[in-house]
Coordinates of N, CA, C and O in Angstrom, one line a residue:
M748 N 2.6 -22.1 11.1 CA 2.7 -20.1 11.3 C 2.7 -20.4 12.8 O 3.7 -19.7 13.2
E749 N 2.5 -21.4 13.7 CA 2.4 -20.8 15.1 C 4.2 -20.5 15.6 O 4.9 -21.8 15.3
G750 N 4.3 -19.1 16.4 CA 5.7 -19.4 16.9 C 6.4 -18.5 15.7 O 7.4 -18.5 15.7
N751 N 5.5 -18.8 14.6 CA 6.2 -18.0 13.5 C 6.6 -16.7 13.0 O 6.2 -15.3 12.0
Y752 N 5.9 -16.1 14.2 CA 5.3 -14.1 14.2 C 5.4 -13.7 15.4 O 5.6 -14.7 16.5
R753 N 5.8 -12.5 15.2 CA 6.1 -11.5 16.5 C 4.6 -10.9 16.8 O 4.7 -10.0 16.0
I754 N 4.4 -10.6 17.6 CA 3.0 -9.5 18.0 C 3.9 -8.4 17.8 O 4.6 -7.7 18.8
I755 N 3.0 -7.6 17.1 CA 3.5 -5.8 17.1 C 2.4 -4.8 17.7 O 3.1 -3.7 18.5
L756 N 1.9 -5.5 17.6 CA 0.4 -4.6 18.6 C -0.6 -5.5 18.7 O -1.1 -6.7 18.3
T757 N -0.6 -5.3 20.5 CA -1.7 -6.4 20.3 C -3.1 -5.7 20.6 O -3.7 -4.9 20.0
E758 N -4.0 -6.7 21.1 CA -5.6 -6.2 20.5 C -6.1 -5.1 21.0 O -6.6 -3.7 21.0
E759 N -5.1 -5.1 22.5 CA -5.8 -3.1 23.3 C -5.3 -2.0 22.7 O -6.0 -1.0 22.2
Q760 N -4.1 -2.4 22.4 CA -3.4 -1.3 22.0 C -4.4 -0.7 20.2 O -4.3 0.8 20.1
I761 N -4.7 -1.5 19.5 CA -5.5 -1.6 18.7 C -6.8 -1.1 18.6 O -6.9 -0.1 18.0
Q762 N -7.4 -1.6 19.6 CA -8.8 -0.9 20.1 C -8.8 0.7 20.5 O -9.5 1.1 20.1
K763 N -8.0 0.9 21.2 CA -7.4 2.3 21.6 C -7.5 3.3 20.7 O -8.3 4.2 20.5
R764 N -6.5 2.7 19.3 CA -6.5 3.5 18.0 C -7.7 3.5 17.2 O -8.2 4.8 16.9
V765 N -8.3 2.5 17.5 CA -9.7 3.0 16.5 C -10.9 3.4 17.2 O -11.7 4.2 16.6
K766 N -10.7 3.4 18.5 CA -11.6 4.6 19.0 C -11.4 5.9 18.6 O -11.7 6.9 18.7
E767 N -9.4 6.2 19.2 CA -9.7 7.8 18.9 C -9.6 8.2 17.2 O -10.5 9.1 17.0
L768 N -9.4 7.2 16.3 CA -9.9 7.8 14.8 C -11.2 7.8 14.7 O -11.9 8.7 14.1
G769 N -12.5 7.1 15.1 CA -13.3 7.3 15.1 C -14.3 8.3 15.8 O -14.8 9.3 15.0
E770 N -13.4 9.0 17.1 CA -13.9 10.2 17.7 C -13.4 11.1 16.6 O -14.5 12.6 16.7
Q771 N -12.1 11.2 16.6 CA -11.7 12.4 15.6 C -13.0 12.7 13.7 O -12.9 13.6 13.8
I772 N -13.1 11.6 13.6 CA -14.1 11.5 12.1 C -15.2 11.9 12.5 O -15.9 12.9 11.8
T773 N -15.4 11.4 13.7 CA -17.0 11.6 14.1 C -16.9 13.6 14.3 O -17.7 14.1 13.8
I774 N -16.0 14.1 14.6 CA -15.7 15.6 15.3 C -15.9 16.5 13.4 O -16.4 17.2 13.1
D775 N -14.7 15.5 12.6 CA -14.7 15.9 11.2 C -15.8 16.1 10.5 O -16.2 16.9 9.2
Y776 N -16.7 15.0 10.4 CA -17.6 15.2 10.1 C -19.2 15.1 10.5 O -20.1 14.6 10.5
K777 N -18.9 15.7 11.5 CA -20.4 16.4 12.2 C -21.6 16.9 11.9 O -22.6 16.7 12.6
D778 N -21.1 17.7 10.7 CA -22.1 18.3 10.3 C -22.7 17.6 8.3 O -23.4 17.8 8.4
N779 N -21.9 16.9 8.4 CA -21.7 15.7 6.5 C -21.3 14.3 6.8 O -20.4 14.3 6.5
P780 N -22.1 13.7 7.0 CA -21.6 12.6 7.3 C -21.4 12.1 5.7 O -22.1 11.9 5.0
P781 N -20.3 11.1 6.0 CA -19.6 10.7 4.9 C -20.2 9.4 4.4 O -20.8 8.6 5.2
V782 N -19.9 8.8 3.0 CA -20.7 7.6 2.7 C -19.1 7.4 2.8 O -18.0 7.3 2.2
I783 N -19.3 5.8 4.2 CA -17.9 5.4 4.0 C -17.9 4.0 3.0 O -19.1 3.1 3.3
I784 N -16.6 3.5 2.5 CA -16.5 2.5 1.3 C -15.2 1.9 2.2 O -14.1 2.1 2.2
C785 N -16.0 0.3 2.9 CA -14.8 -0.6 3.2 C -14.1 -1.3 2.0 O -14.7 -1.9 1.0
M786 N -12.9 -0.7 1.8 CA -12.0 -2.5 1.2 C -12.1 -3.6 1.8 O -11.4 -3.6 2.2
L787 N -12.6 -4.1 0.6 CA -12.9 -5.8 1.1 C -11.3 -6.7 0.6 O -10.7 -6.2 -0.6
K788 N -10.8 -7.4 0.9 CA -10.9 -8.4 2.2 C -10.8 -7.5 3.4 O -11.1 -7.9 4.2
G789 N -9.5 -7.1 3.6 CA -9.0 -6.7 4.3 C -8.8 -5.8 5.4 O -8.9 -5.6 6.8
A790 N -9.7 -4.8 5.0 CA -10.0 -3.6 5.4 C -11.8 -4.0 6.8 O -12.6 -3.4 7.4
I791 N -12.3 -5.3 6.9 CA -13.5 -5.7 6.6 C -13.1 -5.6 8.7 O -14.5 -5.3 9.4
Y792 N -12.5 -6.0 9.4 CA -12.0 -5.5 11.1 C -11.9 -4.3 11.1 O -13.0 -3.8 12.6
F793 N -11.1 -3.7 10.7 CA -11.5 -2.5 11.2 C -12.3 -1.8 10.5 O -13.3 -0.3 11.6
F794 N -12.6 -1.7 9.7 CA -14.3 -1.1 9.3 C -15.1 -1.2 10.2 O -15.9 -0.2 10.6
S795 N -15.7 -2.9 10.9 CA -16.5 -3.0 12.1 C -16.1 -1.8 12.7 O -17.1 -1.0 13.5
D796 N -15.1 -2.3 13.7 CA -14.5 -1.9 14.7 C -14.8 0.0 14.8 O -15.4 0.5 15.3
L797 N -14.1 0.6 13.1 CA -14.0 1.8 13.2 C -15.2 2.4 13.2 O -15.4 3.6 14.0
T798 N -16.8 2.1 12.8 CA -17.8 2.5 12.4 C -18.7 2.4 13.6 O -19.3 3.4 13.8
R799 N -18.4 1.8 14.5 CA -19.3 1.6 15.6 C -18.2 2.6 16.5 O -19.0 3.2 17.7
N800 N -17.2 2.9 16.7 CA -16.7 4.3 17.2 C -16.8 5.3 16.5 O -16.6 6.5 16.9
I801 N -17.7 5.8 15.5 CA -18.1 6.6 14.4 C -19.6 7.2 15.1 O -20.4 6.5 14.4
K802 N -20.0 8.3 15.8 CA -21.0 8.7 16.5 C -21.7 9.4 15.7 O -22.6 10.7 15.7
L803 N -22.4 9.3 14.2 CA -22.5 9.7 13.2 C -23.9 8.3 12.5 O -23.4 7.3 12.4
P804 N -24.7 8.9 12.2 CA -25.3 8.3 10.8 C -24.8 8.0 10.0 O -24.5 8.6 9.2
L805 N -24.2 6.7 9.6 CA -23.7 6.1 8.6 C -24.0 5.3 6.8 O -25.2 4.5 7.1
E806 N -23.8 5.7 6.0 CA -24.1 4.6 5.1 C -23.2 4.2 4.5 O -21.9 4.5 4.3
F807 N -22.8 3.0 4.4 CA -21.9 2.2 4.0 C -21.9 1.7 2.9 O -22.4 1.5 2.2
D808 N -20.5 1.0 2.0 CA -20.9 0.2 0.6 C -19.2 0.1 0.6 O -18.6 0.3 1.6
F809 N -19.3 -1.1 -0.1 CA -18.0 -1.8 -0.3 C -17.8 -1.6 -1.4 O -18.1 -2.1 -2.9
A810 N -15.8 -2.4 -1.5 CA -15.4 -2.8 -2.6 C -14.2 -3.3 -2.7 O -13.6 -3.8 -1.6
R811 N -14.4 -4.3 -3.6 CA -13.0 -4.7 -3.6 C -12.2 -5.4 -4.7 O -12.5 -5.1 -6.2
L812 N -10.6 -5.1 -5.0 CA -10.3 -4.5 -5.8 C -8.5 -5.8 -5.5 O -8.7 -6.0 -4.3
S813 N -8.0 -6.1 -6.5 CA -7.1 -6.9 -6.0 C -5.9 -6.9 -6.9 O -5.8 -6.4 -8.0
S814 N -4.6 -6.7 -6.4 CA -2.9 -6.5 -6.7 C -2.0 -7.6 -6.6 O -1.3 -7.5 -6.7
Y815 N -2.4 -8.2 -5.4 CA -1.6 -9.0 -5.1 C -2.4 -10.7 -5.2 O -3.9 -11.1 -5.2
K816 N -1.6 -11.5 -5.1 CA -1.4 -13.2 -5.4 C -0.5 -14.3 -4.4 O 0.8 -13.8 -4.6
N817 N -1.0 -14.6 -3.7 CA -0.5 -15.3 -2.6 C 0.9 -14.8 -2.1 O 1.7 -15.3 -1.7
G818 N -0.1 -13.6 -1.3 CA 1.5 -12.6 -0.7 C 2.4 -11.6 -1.3 O 3.1 -11.1 -1.0
T819 N 2.4 -11.8 -3.0 CA 3.5 -11.2 -3.5 C 2.1 -10.2 -4.9 O 0.7 -10.5 -4.9
T820 N 2.8 -9.1 -4.9 CA 2.5 -7.9 -6.1 C 2.2 -8.9 -6.7 O 3.0 -8.8 -7.8
G821 N 0.6 -8.8 -8.0 CA 0.7 -9.3 -9.1 C 0.6 -8.5 -10.1 O 1.3 -8.5 -11.3
G822 N 0.4 -6.3 -9.6 CA 0.8 -6.1 -11.0 C -0.1 -5.3 -11.7 O -0.3 -4.0 -11.4
E823 N -1.0 -5.8 -12.1 CA -2.1 -6.2 -12.7 C -3.6 -5.4 -11.5 O -3.8 -6.3 -10.5
M824 N -4.1 -4.4 -11.8 CA -5.2 -4.0 -10.7 C -6.4 -5.0 -11.4 O -6.6 -4.8 -12.5
E825 N -7.4 -5.7 -10.7 CA -8.2 -5.9 -10.5 C -9.5 -5.3 -10.1 O -9.9 -5.7 -8.7
L826 N -10.7 -4.9 -10.8 CA -12.3 -4.4 -10.0 C -12.5 -5.9 -9.7 O -13.4 -6.2 -10.8
I827 N -13.1 -6.3 -8.7 CA -13.3 -7.6 -8.7 C -15.3 -7.2 -8.2 O -16.1 -7.9 -8.4
S828 N -15.2 -5.8 -7.3 CA -16.8 -5.7 -6.5 C -16.6 -4.2 -6.5 O -15.9 -3.4 -5.7
N829 N -17.3 -3.4 -7.1 CA -17.2 -1.9 -7.5 C -18.7 -1.8 -6.3 O -19.8 -2.2 -5.5
I830 N -18.7 -0.4 -6.0 CA -19.8 0.3 -5.3 C -20.8 0.0 -5.9 O -21.2 0.5 -7.1
T831 N -22.0 0.6 -5.4 CA -23.5 0.6 -5.9 C -24.4 1.8 -6.0 O -24.9 2.2 -6.3
T832 N -23.9 2.9 -4.2 CA -23.9 3.7 -3.6 C -23.8 5.0 -5.0 O -22.8 4.9 -5.3
E833 N -25.2 5.4 -5.2 CA -24.7 7.0 -6.0 C -23.6 8.2 -5.4 O -24.2 8.6 -3.7
I834 N -22.8 8.0 -5.4 CA -22.1 9.2 -4.8 C -21.7 10.4 -5.0 O -20.6 11.2 -4.6
K835 N -22.0 11.1 -6.0 CA -22.0 12.1 -6.7 C -22.4 13.5 -5.8 O -23.6 13.2 -4.7
D836 N -21.7 14.4 -5.7 CA -21.4 15.5 -4.5 C -21.7 15.0 -3.0 O -22.6 15.9 -2.2
R837 N -21.2 13.9 -2.9 CA -21.2 13.4 -1.7 C -19.3 13.6 -0.9 O -19.3 13.4 -2.1
D838 N -19.5 13.5 0.2 CA -18.3 13.2 1.1 C -17.7 11.9 1.0 O -19.0 11.0 1.2
I839 N -17.0 11.2 1.0 CA -16.2 10.0 0.4 C -15.5 9.4 1.8 O -14.1 10.3 1.7
L840 N -15.1 8.7 2.6 CA -14.2 8.3 3.4 C -14.0 6.4 3.0 O -15.0 5.8 3.0
I841 N -13.2 6.3 2.6 CA -12.7 5.1 2.1 C -12.3 4.4 3.5 O -10.9 5.3 3.7
V842 N -11.7 3.3 3.9 CA -11.2 2.6 5.1 C -10.8 1.3 4.2 O -10.9 0.4 3.3
E843 N -9.6 1.0 4.3 CA -8.1 0.9 4.0 C -7.8 -0.2 5.2 O -7.8 0.4 6.5
D844 N -7.3 -1.0 4.9 CA -6.4 -2.1 5.9 C -5.0 -1.6 6.0 O -4.2 -1.1 7.1
I845 N -4.9 -1.3 4.7 CA -3.0 -1.0 4.3 C -2.9 -0.1 3.3 O -3.6 -0.6 2.4
V846 N -2.0 0.9 3.6 CA -1.6 1.6 2.2 C 0.0 1.3 2.5 O 0.4 1.6 3.6
D847 N 0.4 0.6 0.9 CA 1.2 -0.3 0.6 C 2.1 0.8 -0.4 O 2.8 1.7 -0.3
S848 N 2.2 -0.1 -1.8 CA 2.7 0.6 -2.6 C 1.9 1.7 -3.3 O 2.2 2.7 -3.3
G849 N 0.2 1.6 -2.8 CA -0.5 2.5 -2.8 C -0.8 2.6 -4.4 O -1.9 3.4 -4.9
K850 N -0.7 1.7 -5.5 CA -1.0 1.6 -6.3 C -2.8 0.9 -6.5 O -3.7 1.6 -7.3
T851 N -3.3 0.2 -5.8 CA -4.5 -0.5 -5.9 C -5.5 0.5 -5.0 O -6.5 0.9 -6.3
L852 N -4.9 2.0 -4.5 CA -5.8 3.0 -3.7 C -6.0 3.6 -4.8 O -6.8 4.4 -5.2
S853 N -4.6 4.1 -5.3 CA -4.9 5.3 -6.3 C -5.6 4.7 -7.4 O -6.1 6.1 -7.8
Y854 N -5.2 3.8 -7.7 CA -6.6 3.5 -8.8 C -8.0 3.2 -8.5 O -8.7 3.7 -9.7
F855 N -8.0 2.9 -7.5 CA -9.7 3.5 -7.0 C -10.1 4.3 -7.0 O -10.9 5.0 -7.0
V856 N -9.3 5.4 -6.4 CA -9.7 6.9 -6.2 C -9.8 7.7 -7.3 O -10.9 8.2 -7.6
K857 N -9.2 6.7 -8.3 CA -9.4 7.8 -9.3 C -10.5 7.1 -10.3 O -11.4 8.2 -11.0
L858 N -10.8 5.7 -9.4 CA -12.2 5.3 -10.7 C -13.8 6.3 -9.8 O -14.6 6.8 -10.1
L859 N -13.8 6.4 -8.3 CA -14.2 7.2 -8.0 C -14.6 9.1 -8.3 O -15.5 9.0 -8.5
K860 N -14.0 8.9 -8.4 CA -13.1 10.7 -9.3 C -14.4 10.9 -10.3 O -15.1 12.1 -10.5
E861 N -14.1 9.7 -10.9 CA -15.2 10.0 -12.3 C -16.5 9.9 -11.8 O -17.8 10.2 -12.9
K862 N -17.1 9.4 -10.0 CA -18.4 9.6 -10.5 C -18.7 11.4 -9.4 O -19.7 11.3 -9.6
K863 N -17.6 12.1 -9.4 CA -17.9 13.1 -8.8 C -18.5 13.6 -7.6 O -19.6 14.4 -7.7
P864 N -17.6 13.0 -7.2 CA -18.1 13.4 -5.5 C -17.6 14.9 -4.8 O -17.1 15.2 -5.8
K865 N -18.2 14.8 -4.2 CA -17.6 16.6 -3.4 C -16.6 16.1 -3.0 O -15.8 17.3 -3.1
S866 N -16.1 15.2 -2.1 CA -14.9 15.0 -1.7 C -14.6 13.5 -1.4 O -15.3 12.9 -1.6
I867 N -13.0 12.8 -1.5 CA -12.8 11.6 -1.2 C -11.4 12.0 0.2 O -10.5 13.1 -0.2
K868 N -11.4 11.1 1.0 CA -10.8 10.9 2.3 C -10.5 9.5 2.1 O -11.2 8.7 2.1
I869 N -9.1 9.2 2.9 CA -9.0 7.9 3.1 C -8.5 7.6 5.1 O -7.7 8.2 5.2
C870 N -9.1 6.5 5.8 CA -8.6 6.4 6.3 C -8.2 4.6 6.6 O -8.9 3.4 6.0
T871 N -6.5 4.8 7.3 CA -5.7 3.3 6.5 C -5.6 2.5 8.6 O -5.6 3.7 8.5
F872 N -5.7 1.5 8.2 CA -5.7 1.0 9.6 C -4.0 1.4 9.8 O -3.4 1.7 10.5
F873 N -3.0 0.6 8.5 CA -2.1 0.5 8.7 C -1.1 1.5 7.4 O -1.9 1.3 6.2
D874 N 0.3 2.7 7.4 CA 0.5 3.3 6.3 C 2.0 2.5 6.4 O 2.7 2.8 7.6
K875 N 2.2 2.1 5.3 CA 3.9 1.4 4.9 C 4.0 2.9 3.9 O 4.8 2.5 2.8
K876 N 4.6 4.0 4.8 CA 4.9 4.8 3.9 C 6.5 4.3 3.1 O 6.6 5.6 1.4
D877 N 7.2 3.7 3.5 CA 8.6 3.7 3.0 C 8.5 2.8 2.0 O 9.3 2.8 1.0
R878 N 7.0 2.2 1.6 CA 7.1 1.3 0.2 C 6.6 1.9 -0.8 O 6.3 1.4 -2.3
R879 N 5.8 3.7 -0.3 CA 4.6 4.1 -1.5 C 5.5 4.3 -3.0 O 6.6 4.6 -3.1
E880 N 4.4 3.9 -4.0 CA 4.7 4.2 -5.2 C 4.2 5.0 -6.3 O 4.4 5.6 -7.1
A881 N 2.9 5.0 -5.6 CA 1.9 6.0 -6.1 C 1.9 7.6 -5.3 O 2.1 7.1 -3.7
D882 N 1.5 7.8 -5.9 CA 1.4 9.6 -5.0 C 0.0 9.5 -4.4 O -0.9 10.0 -5.3
I883 N 0.2 8.8 -3.2 CA -1.3 9.1 -2.4 C -1.0 9.0 -0.9 O 0.2 8.2 -0.6
E884 N -1.7 9.4 -0.1 CA -1.8 9.5 1.5 C -2.9 9.7 1.9 O -3.7 10.0 1.4
A885 N -2.8 8.7 3.3 CA -4.4 8.8 4.1 C -4.4 10.3 4.7 O -3.3 10.7 5.0
D886 N -5.6 9.9 5.3 CA -5.8 11.3 5.9 C -6.2 10.8 7.3 O -5.4 11.6 8.0
Y887 N -6.1 9.5 8.0 CA -6.2 9.6 8.9 C -5.6 8.0 9.0 O -6.1 7.1 8.0
I888 N -4.9 7.4 9.7 CA -3.9 6.9 9.8 C -3.3 5.9 11.0 O -3.8 6.9 11.9
G889 N -4.1 4.8 11.1 CA -3.8 4.3 12.8 C -2.5 3.9 13.1 O -1.8 4.7 14.1
F890 N -1.8 3.2 12.3 CA -0.6 3.3 12.7 C 0.4 3.2 11.6 O -0.1 3.1 10.4
T891 N 1.8 4.0 11.8 CA 2.9 3.7 10.7 C 4.1 3.0 11.2 O 4.6 3.3 12.3
L892 N 3.9 2.2 10.6 CA 5.7 0.7 11.6 C 5.8 0.7 10.2 O 5.4 0.3 9.7
P893 N 7.3 0.8 10.5 CA 8.8 -0.3 9.8 C 8.5 -1.4 9.8 O 9.3 -1.9 10.3
C894 N 7.8 -2.2 9.8 CA 7.9 -3.6 9.2 C 7.8 -4.4 7.9 O 7.6 -4.2 7.2
G895 N 8.0 -5.7 8.5 CA 8.0 -6.8 7.1 C 6.5 -6.9 6.9 O 5.7 -6.4 7.1
F896 N 6.5 -7.8 6.6 CA 5.4 -9.0 6.3 C 4.1 -9.3 7.0 O 4.6 -9.6 8.1
I897 N 3.1 -8.1 7.6 CA 2.2 -8.3 8.5 C 1.2 -8.8 8.3 O 0.6 -9.2 7.2
I898 N 0.2 -9.6 9.5 CA -1.2 -10.1 9.5 C -1.8 -10.0 10.5 O -1.1 -9.6 11.4
G899 N -2.9 -10.2 10.7 CA -3.8 -10.1 11.4 C -4.7 -8.6 11.6 O -4.5 -8.0 11.2
Y900 N -6.0 -8.8 12.4 CA -6.5 -8.0 12.0 C -6.8 -7.6 10.7 O -7.2 -5.9 10.5
G901 N -7.9 -8.8 10.2 CA -7.9 -9.0 8.9 C -6.6 -8.4 7.9 O -7.0 -8.6 6.4
L902 N -5.8 -8.2 7.8 CA -4.4 -8.6 7.1 C -4.2 -9.6 6.8 O -3.9 -10.6 7.8
D903 N -4.2 -10.4 5.7 CA -3.7 -11.7 5.8 C -1.9 -12.3 4.7 O -1.9 -11.5 4.0
Y904 N -2.0 -13.1 5.0 CA -0.9 -14.2 3.9 C -1.5 -15.2 3.5 O -1.7 -15.7 3.9
A905 N -1.7 -14.9 2.2 CA -2.2 -16.1 1.6 C -3.4 -16.7 2.1 O -4.2 -18.0 2.1
E906 N -4.4 -15.6 2.2 CA -5.9 -15.7 2.5 C -5.9 -16.9 4.0 O -7.0 -16.5 4.5
K907 N -4.7 -16.1 5.0 CA -4.7 -16.7 5.9 C -4.3 -15.9 7.1 O -3.9 -14.7 7.1
Y908 N -4.5 -16.1 8.5 CA -4.3 -15.6 9.7 C -4.9 -14.0 9.7 O -4.9 -13.2 10.2
R909 N -6.3 -13.8 8.6 CA -7.1 -12.6 9.0 C -7.4 -12.3 10.7 O -7.6 -11.3 10.8
E910 N -8.1 -13.7 11.2 CA -8.8 -13.8 12.3 C -8.2 -13.3 13.8 O -8.7 -13.0 14.6
F911 N -6.5 -13.6 13.6 CA -5.5 -12.5 14.9 C -6.0 -11.3 15.1 O -6.3 -10.4 14.2
P912 N -6.8 -11.0 16.6 CA -6.6 -9.8 17.0 C -6.5 -8.7 17.3 O -6.5 -7.6 17.7
F913 N -5.0 -9.7 16.9 CA -3.9 -8.5 17.2 C -3.2 -8.3 15.9 O -3.1 -9.0 14.9
L914 N -1.7 -7.6 15.5 CA -1.4 -7.2 14.2 C -0.1 -8.1 14.7 O 0.8 -8.3 15.9
A915 N 0.4 -9.1 14.3 CA 2.0 -9.8 14.2 C 2.6 -10.0 12.9 O 2.0 -9.4 11.7
E916 N 4.2 -9.5 13.3 CA 5.1 -9.4 11.9 C 5.1 -11.2 11.6 O 6.0 -11.7 12.5
I917 N 5.8 -11.8 10.6 CA 5.7 -12.7 10.1 C 7.5 -13.1 10.0 O 8.0 -12.0 9.9
I918 N 7.7 -13.8 10.5 CA 9.2 -13.8 11.1 C 10.2 -14.4 9.7 O 10.9 -14.2 9.1
D919 N 9.6 -16.0 9.2 CA 10.3 -16.2 8.0 C 8.5 -16.9 7.2 O 8.3 -17.9 7.2
P920 N 8.2 -16.3 5.9 CA 7.5 -16.3 5.4 C 7.0 -17.6 4.5 O 6.3 -18.2 4.2
S921 N 8.3 -18.0 4.2 CA 8.4 -19.3 3.5 C 7.9 -21.0 4.7 O 8.1 -22.2 4.2
K922 N 7.8 -20.6 5.9 CA 7.3 -21.7 7.1 C 6.0 -21.3 7.0 O 5.3 -20.9 7.2

């Protein structure tokens, strides 16, 4: 993969934006801190950095869903790991790495609504609005970029390259 990608966001650009999002969320939830749900695996870097920039007492939980297999959309939703926190009548903030088609997130929001939370908002690191197939929008967006296949900062290609501290676009996925 070395040399088969181009960096589109540096580590410094990412950290600056994550800090801004944390500050905004702190203001918006100052009177009622939310339960923050990290969507595994991709959002873990973003979630970690974001929650360190939210200056409120926070409660965390984690969920893992999948509709991707080796870089392609598999179509069928799979709930691999669900939250365990009681969320009835509580504000929820879902932290996601990328909102692409929106199908996975739409499915998860539907599951959460069955638990009757007070509110559900979404914070995504990366939004690909031009690929949206489900009727879902993020409330907090790190970046909207019209790019191809993205890796780094938690985003993977076939479970690789999550560890890059920057965001890059793969030039040729077949290499």
